[in-house]
């Protein structure tokens, strides 16, 4: 089965609109050369989405958000709805990132509602799952991801799941420089694919300290279809190198 790779830049809470414009200027020519081999998406803070949209106009480089709210509109101060992201042409949206789960109380039930809202707008959810350090040490990795996958995605049809993107991100590997072992990540992702129907066809990314130096090792694994990249996506040249190294292995 051939699944087209995807490398998504999760900028988290970094970059103003001016910084975003400068990044895309530097990123766009190299990224357009890589697009025949791989999908690429930029996921900036909400305030930068319009800048990204304009700066990427005329390319097939994707963009999207890092979170959304499931109601279309209403008295929900501070929220941005999936419908609003759709109106801005977003192709992707992260759901259930571990920072949102840990710092902002996002639950699997909220994850499942956000996924439904995004699918209704034709936006591809990038659903994050992964175990904490304690769970990892306690040998609970598979149990934890199985629970997140079944609680977050259990309500969907197989065909809907096939069109999702899942990101396996061990929490202990995020922003620490301590990436998972590629073999081990491959095994965990193989397990995720077996949890529910449709996930064998879905793209599953690895995330957690993916760098230009280790991207090829991860992408050489049969179950890993690319990366969700935080720190190494903040510099255009570094991220291009990472995408190039990773996409090479899937060509
Ligand atoms: P990192 O972050 O690449 O900085 O580890 C990944 C993520 O949080 O999605």
Tab-separated table of C-alpha atoms and ligand atoms in Angstrom:
chain	number	residue	atom	x	y	z
A	1	UNK	CA	0.000	0.000	0.000
A	2	UNK	CA	1.380	3.406	-0.869
A	3	UNK	CA	0.561	6.189	1.503
A	4	UNK	CA	1.811	9.621	0.508
A	5	UNK	CA	4.139	11.010	3.188
A	6	UNK	CA	3.289	14.159	5.133
A	7	UNK	CA	5.556	16.469	7.097
A	8	UNK	CA	3.657	18.951	9.248
A	9	UNK	CA	5.264	21.908	11.021
A	10	UNK	CA	3.712	22.451	14.445
A	11	UNK	CA	4.897	25.959	15.274
A	12	UNK	CA	3.162	25.933	18.685
A	13	UNK	CA	3.090	29.441	20.223
A	14	UNK	CA	5.860	30.905	18.048
A	15	UNK	CA	6.045	33.558	15.289
A	16	UNK	CA	4.304	36.849	14.571
A	17	UNK	CA	2.814	37.599	11.130
A	18	UNK	CA	6.028	39.402	10.063
A	19	UNK	CA	8.148	36.443	11.132
A	20	UNK	CA	5.735	34.139	9.318
A	21	UNK	CA	6.075	36.084	6.058
A	22	UNK	CA	9.874	35.914	6.260
A	23	UNK	CA	9.756	32.165	6.971
A	24	UNK	CA	7.480	31.388	4.006
A	25	UNK	CA	9.642	33.523	1.684
A	26	UNK	CA	12.621	31.376	2.627
A	27	UNK	CA	10.670	28.109	2.677
A	28	UNK	CA	8.517	28.242	-0.422
A	29	UNK	CA	11.036	27.636	-3.278
A	30	UNK	CA	12.621	24.573	-1.634
A	31	UNK	CA	9.267	23.221	-0.493
A	32	UNK	CA	7.804	23.473	-3.999
A	33	UNK	CA	10.648	21.282	-5.242
A	34	UNK	CA	9.803	18.628	-2.643
A	35	UNK	CA	6.039	18.623	-3.207
A	36	UNK	CA	6.152	15.974	-5.984
A	37	UNK	CA	7.521	13.568	-3.349
A	38	UNK	CA	5.595	14.508	-0.219
A	39	UNK	CA	2.801	16.554	1.299
A	40	UNK	CA	3.936	19.433	3.492
A	41	UNK	CA	1.835	21.490	5.884
A	42	UNK	CA	2.484	24.578	7.997
A	43	UNK	CA	0.457	24.774	11.226
A	44	UNK	CA	1.007	28.248	12.717
A	45	UNK	CA	-0.800	30.046	15.560
A	46	UNK	CA	-4.301	31.250	14.556
A	47	UNK	CA	-3.185	34.846	14.063
A	48	UNK	CA	-0.739	33.792	11.312
A	49	UNK	CA	-3.162	31.719	9.237
A	50	UNK	CA	-4.198	34.519	6.892
A	51	UNK	CA	-0.546	35.442	6.314
A	52	UNK	CA	0.289	31.804	5.545
A	53	UNK	CA	-2.702	31.524	3.231
A	54	UNK	CA	-1.592	34.537	1.193
A	55	UNK	CA	2.098	33.621	1.213
A	56	UNK	CA	1.403	30.062	-0.009
A	57	UNK	CA	-1.107	31.119	-2.650
A	58	UNK	CA	-0.493	29.299	-5.937
A	59	UNK	CA	1.297	26.360	-4.295
A	60	UNK	CA	0.023	22.988	-3.064
A	61	UNK	CA	1.810	23.366	0.257
A	62	UNK	CA	-0.884	22.839	2.891
A	63	UNK	CA	-1.639	24.785	6.037
A	64	UNK	CA	-3.880	24.527	9.035
A	65	UNK	CA	-4.371	25.134	12.734
A	66	UNK	CA	-3.221	23.584	15.998
A	67	UNK	CA	-6.651	23.342	17.627
A	68	UNK	CA	-10.313	24.179	17.050
A	69	UNK	CA	-13.693	24.309	18.732
A	70	UNK	CA	-16.479	21.923	17.702
A	71	UNK	CA	-19.482	24.302	17.688
A	72	UNK	CA	-19.829	26.332	14.483
A	73	UNK	CA	-20.300	29.673	16.258
A	74	UNK	CA	-21.770	31.153	19.397
A	75	UNK	CA	-20.937	32.589	22.808
A	76	UNK	CA	-17.620	30.763	23.299
A	77	UNK	CA	-15.149	33.518	24.151
A	78	UNK	CA	-11.669	32.852	22.876
A	79	UNK	CA	-12.537	29.865	20.703
A	80	UNK	CA	-12.018	29.424	16.943
A	81	UNK	CA	-14.382	26.977	15.258
A	82	UNK	CA	-13.656	24.270	12.700
A	83	UNK	CA	-16.120	26.091	10.414
A	84	UNK	CA	-14.019	29.275	10.631
A	85	UNK	CA	-10.868	27.316	9.777
A	86	UNK	CA	-12.694	25.850	6.797
A	87	UNK	CA	-13.603	29.352	5.620
A	88	UNK	CA	-9.904	30.217	5.696
A	89	UNK	CA	-9.009	27.264	3.463
A	90	UNK	CA	-7.314	25.191	6.157
A	91	UNK	CA	-6.561	21.662	5.041
A	92	UNK	CA	-5.401	20.263	8.393
A	93	UNK	CA	-5.920	20.778	12.114
A	94	UNK	CA	-4.096	19.157	15.034
A	95	UNK	CA	-6.372	17.590	17.643
A	96	UNK	CA	-5.451	16.241	21.079
A	97	UNK	CA	-1.841	17.404	21.179
A	98	UNK	CA	-0.304	16.338	24.477
A	99	UNK	CA	0.294	19.981	25.449
A	100	UNK	CA	-3.429	20.655	25.058
A	101	UNK	CA	-4.299	17.512	26.987
A	102	UNK	CA	-1.850	18.273	29.805
A	103	UNK	CA	-1.981	22.082	30.076
A	104	UNK	CA	-5.538	22.815	28.890
A	105	UNK	CA	-7.509	19.767	29.986
A	106	UNK	CA	-8.401	18.338	26.575
A	107	UNK	CA	-10.084	14.948	26.975
A	108	UNK	CA	-10.673	12.099	24.531
A	109	UNK	CA	-14.339	13.119	24.426
A	110	UNK	CA	-13.370	16.631	23.318
A	111	UNK	CA	-10.983	15.106	20.785
A	112	UNK	CA	-13.789	13.049	19.273
A	113	UNK	CA	-16.110	16.097	18.991
A	114	UNK	CA	-13.392	18.181	17.330
A	115	UNK	CA	-12.715	15.401	14.815
A	116	UNK	CA	-16.402	15.220	13.876
A	117	UNK	CA	-16.566	19.011	13.420
A	118	UNK	CA	-13.418	19.061	11.290
A	119	UNK	CA	-14.553	16.210	9.045
A	120	UNK	CA	-17.826	18.059	8.458
A	121	UNK	CA	-15.756	20.981	7.119
A	122	UNK	CA	-13.576	18.750	4.919
A	123	UNK	CA	-10.523	19.453	7.116
A	124	UNK	CA	-8.156	16.569	7.872
A	125	UNK	CA	-7.646	16.107	11.620
A	126	UNK	CA	-4.113	15.259	12.741
A	127	UNK	CA	-4.965	13.296	15.875
A	128	UNK	CA	-2.172	13.052	18.438
A	129	UNK	CA	-1.777	10.074	20.755
A	130	UNK	CA	1.095	8.987	22.977
A	131	UNK	CA	2.094	7.833	26.415
A	132	UNK	CA	3.652	9.836	29.271
A	133	UNK	CA	7.038	8.994	30.750
A	134	UNK	CA	5.429	7.198	33.695
A	135	UNK	CA	3.241	5.138	31.379
A	136	UNK	CA	6.281	4.348	29.224
A	137	UNK	CA	8.299	3.243	32.243
A	138	UNK	CA	5.380	1.200	33.500
A	139	UNK	CA	5.084	-0.680	30.195
A	140	UNK	CA	1.681	0.901	29.530
A	141	UNK	CA	2.411	2.399	26.094
A	142	UNK	CA	0.141	0.126	24.059
A	143	UNK	CA	-2.662	0.288	26.604
A	144	UNK	CA	-2.546	4.101	26.623
A	145	UNK	CA	-2.523	4.606	22.866
A	146	UNK	CA	-5.229	1.958	22.427
A	147	UNK	CA	-7.457	3.878	24.855
A	148	UNK	CA	-6.809	7.239	23.149
A	149	UNK	CA	-7.460	5.750	19.725
A	150	UNK	CA	-10.655	3.940	20.660
A	151	UNK	CA	-12.095	6.824	22.747
A	152	UNK	CA	-11.138	9.479	20.178
A	153	UNK	CA	-11.843	7.630	16.914
A	154	UNK	CA	-14.240	4.858	17.892
A	155	UNK	CA	-17.330	6.766	16.744
A	156	UNK	CA	-16.160	7.036	13.130
A	157	UNK	CA	-16.742	4.747	10.153
A	158	UNK	CA	-13.748	2.827	8.778
A	159	UNK	CA	-13.772	5.029	5.648
A	160	UNK	CA	-13.603	8.196	7.754
A	161	UNK	CA	-10.686	6.826	9.772
A	162	UNK	CA	-8.831	5.952	6.573
A	163	UNK	CA	-8.752	9.660	5.692
A	164	UNK	CA	-7.427	10.861	9.029
A	165	UNK	CA	-3.863	11.545	9.978
A	166	UNK	CA	-2.734	10.110	13.326
A	167	UNK	CA	0.451	11.326	14.997
A	168	UNK	CA	2.127	9.005	17.471
A	169	UNK	CA	3.991	11.318	19.832
A	170	UNK	CA	5.465	9.822	22.999
A	171	UNK	CA	5.047	12.684	25.493
A	172	UNK	CA	8.531	12.101	26.931
A	173	UNK	CA	10.057	12.611	23.469
A	174	UNK	CA	8.398	15.981	22.747
A	175	UNK	CA	10.800	18.910	22.944
A	176	UNK	CA	13.331	16.882	24.931
A	177	UNK	CA	15.815	15.914	22.206
A	178	UNK	CA	15.199	12.288	23.234
A	179	UNK	CA	13.464	10.778	20.225
A	180	UNK	CA	11.934	7.311	20.438
A	181	UNK	CA	13.855	4.449	18.899
A	182	UNK	CA	12.612	4.202	15.251
A	183	UNK	CA	12.035	0.422	15.520
A	184	UNK	CA	10.026	0.835	18.666
A	185	UNK	CA	7.971	3.715	17.184
A	186	UNK	CA	7.317	1.528	14.142
A	187	UNK	CA	6.021	-1.296	16.362
A	188	UNK	CA	3.754	1.025	18.349
A	189	UNK	CA	2.375	2.533	15.148
A	190	UNK	CA	1.794	-0.970	13.758
A	191	UNK	CA	-0.270	-1.608	16.861
A	192	UNK	CA	-2.221	1.640	16.404
A	193	UNK	CA	-3.045	0.569	12.849
A	194	UNK	CA	-4.576	-2.633	14.217
A	195	UNK	CA	-6.679	-0.947	16.908
A	196	UNK	CA	-9.597	-0.012	14.642
A	197	UNK	CA	-10.718	-0.556	11.037
A	198	UNK	CA	-9.476	1.960	8.470
A	199	UNK	CA	-6.260	2.876	10.286
A	200	UNK	CA	-4.170	0.676	8.042
A	201	UNK	CA	-4.909	3.089	5.202
A	202	UNK	CA	-4.600	6.244	7.338
A	203	UNK	CA	-1.353	8.137	7.387
A	204	UNK	CA	0.422	7.822	10.714
A	205	UNK	CA	3.226	10.230	11.555
A	206	UNK	CA	5.901	10.070	14.219
A	207	UNK	CA	6.430	13.129	16.411
A	208	UNK	CA	8.815	13.853	19.275
A	209	UNK	CA	12.255	15.355	18.639
A	210	UNK	CA	12.274	14.500	14.938
A	211	UNK	CA	15.259	16.303	13.397
A	212	UNK	CA	16.985	16.540	10.013
A	213	UNK	CA	19.488	14.016	11.404
A	214	UNK	CA	17.017	11.277	12.373
A	215	UNK	CA	14.124	11.840	9.906
A	216	UNK	CA	15.460	9.280	7.414
A	217	UNK	CA	15.670	6.562	10.094
A	218	UNK	CA	12.040	7.118	11.098
A	219	UNK	CA	10.757	7.356	7.538
A	220	UNK	CA	12.582	4.159	6.526
A	221	UNK	CA	10.171	2.291	8.830
A	222	UNK	CA	7.237	0.769	6.930
A	223	UNK	CA	4.552	2.049	9.317
A	224	UNK	CA	5.786	5.652	9.558
A	225	UNK	CA	4.457	8.040	6.927
A	226	UNK	CA	6.268	11.232	7.912
A	227	UNK	CA	6.523	13.554	10.879
A	228	UNK	CA	4.779	16.076	13.088
A	229	UNK	CA	7.643	18.409	13.840
A	230	UNK	CA	7.910	21.067	16.559
A	231	UNK	CA	11.278	22.684	17.300
A	232	UNK	CA	12.959	21.533	14.082
A	233	UNK	CA	10.222	23.221	12.021
A	234	UNK	CA	10.814	26.743	13.337
A	235	UNK	CA	13.685	27.495	10.981
A	236	UNK	CA	12.826	27.242	7.260
A	237	UNK	CA	16.184	25.823	6.134
A	238	UNK	CA	16.296	23.242	8.951
A	239	UNK	CA	12.747	22.089	8.262
A	240	UNK	CA	13.404	21.827	4.505
A	241	UNK	CA	16.413	19.620	5.224
A	242	UNK	CA	14.322	17.415	7.499
A	243	UNK	CA	11.567	17.040	4.874
A	244	UNK	CA	14.130	16.304	2.168
A	245	UNK	CA	15.863	13.614	4.264
A	246	UNK	CA	12.587	12.006	5.317
A	247	UNK	CA	10.863	12.111	1.924
A	248	UNK	CA	13.911	10.569	0.296
A	249	UNK	CA	13.312	7.340	2.215
A	250	UNK	CA	9.726	7.067	0.996
A	251	UNK	CA	10.470	7.785	-2.671
B	1	LIG	P1	9.188	18.511	18.961
B	1	LIG	O1	7.593	18.661	19.059
B	1	LIG	O2	9.493	18.170	17.507
B	1	LIG	O3	9.736	19.822	19.383
B	1	LIG	O4	9.574	17.390	19.873
B	1	LIG	C1	6.720	17.817	18.364
B	1	LIG	C2	5.294	18.157	18.692
B	1	LIG	O5	5.019	18.597	19.817
B	1	LIG	O6	4.393	17.997	17.850
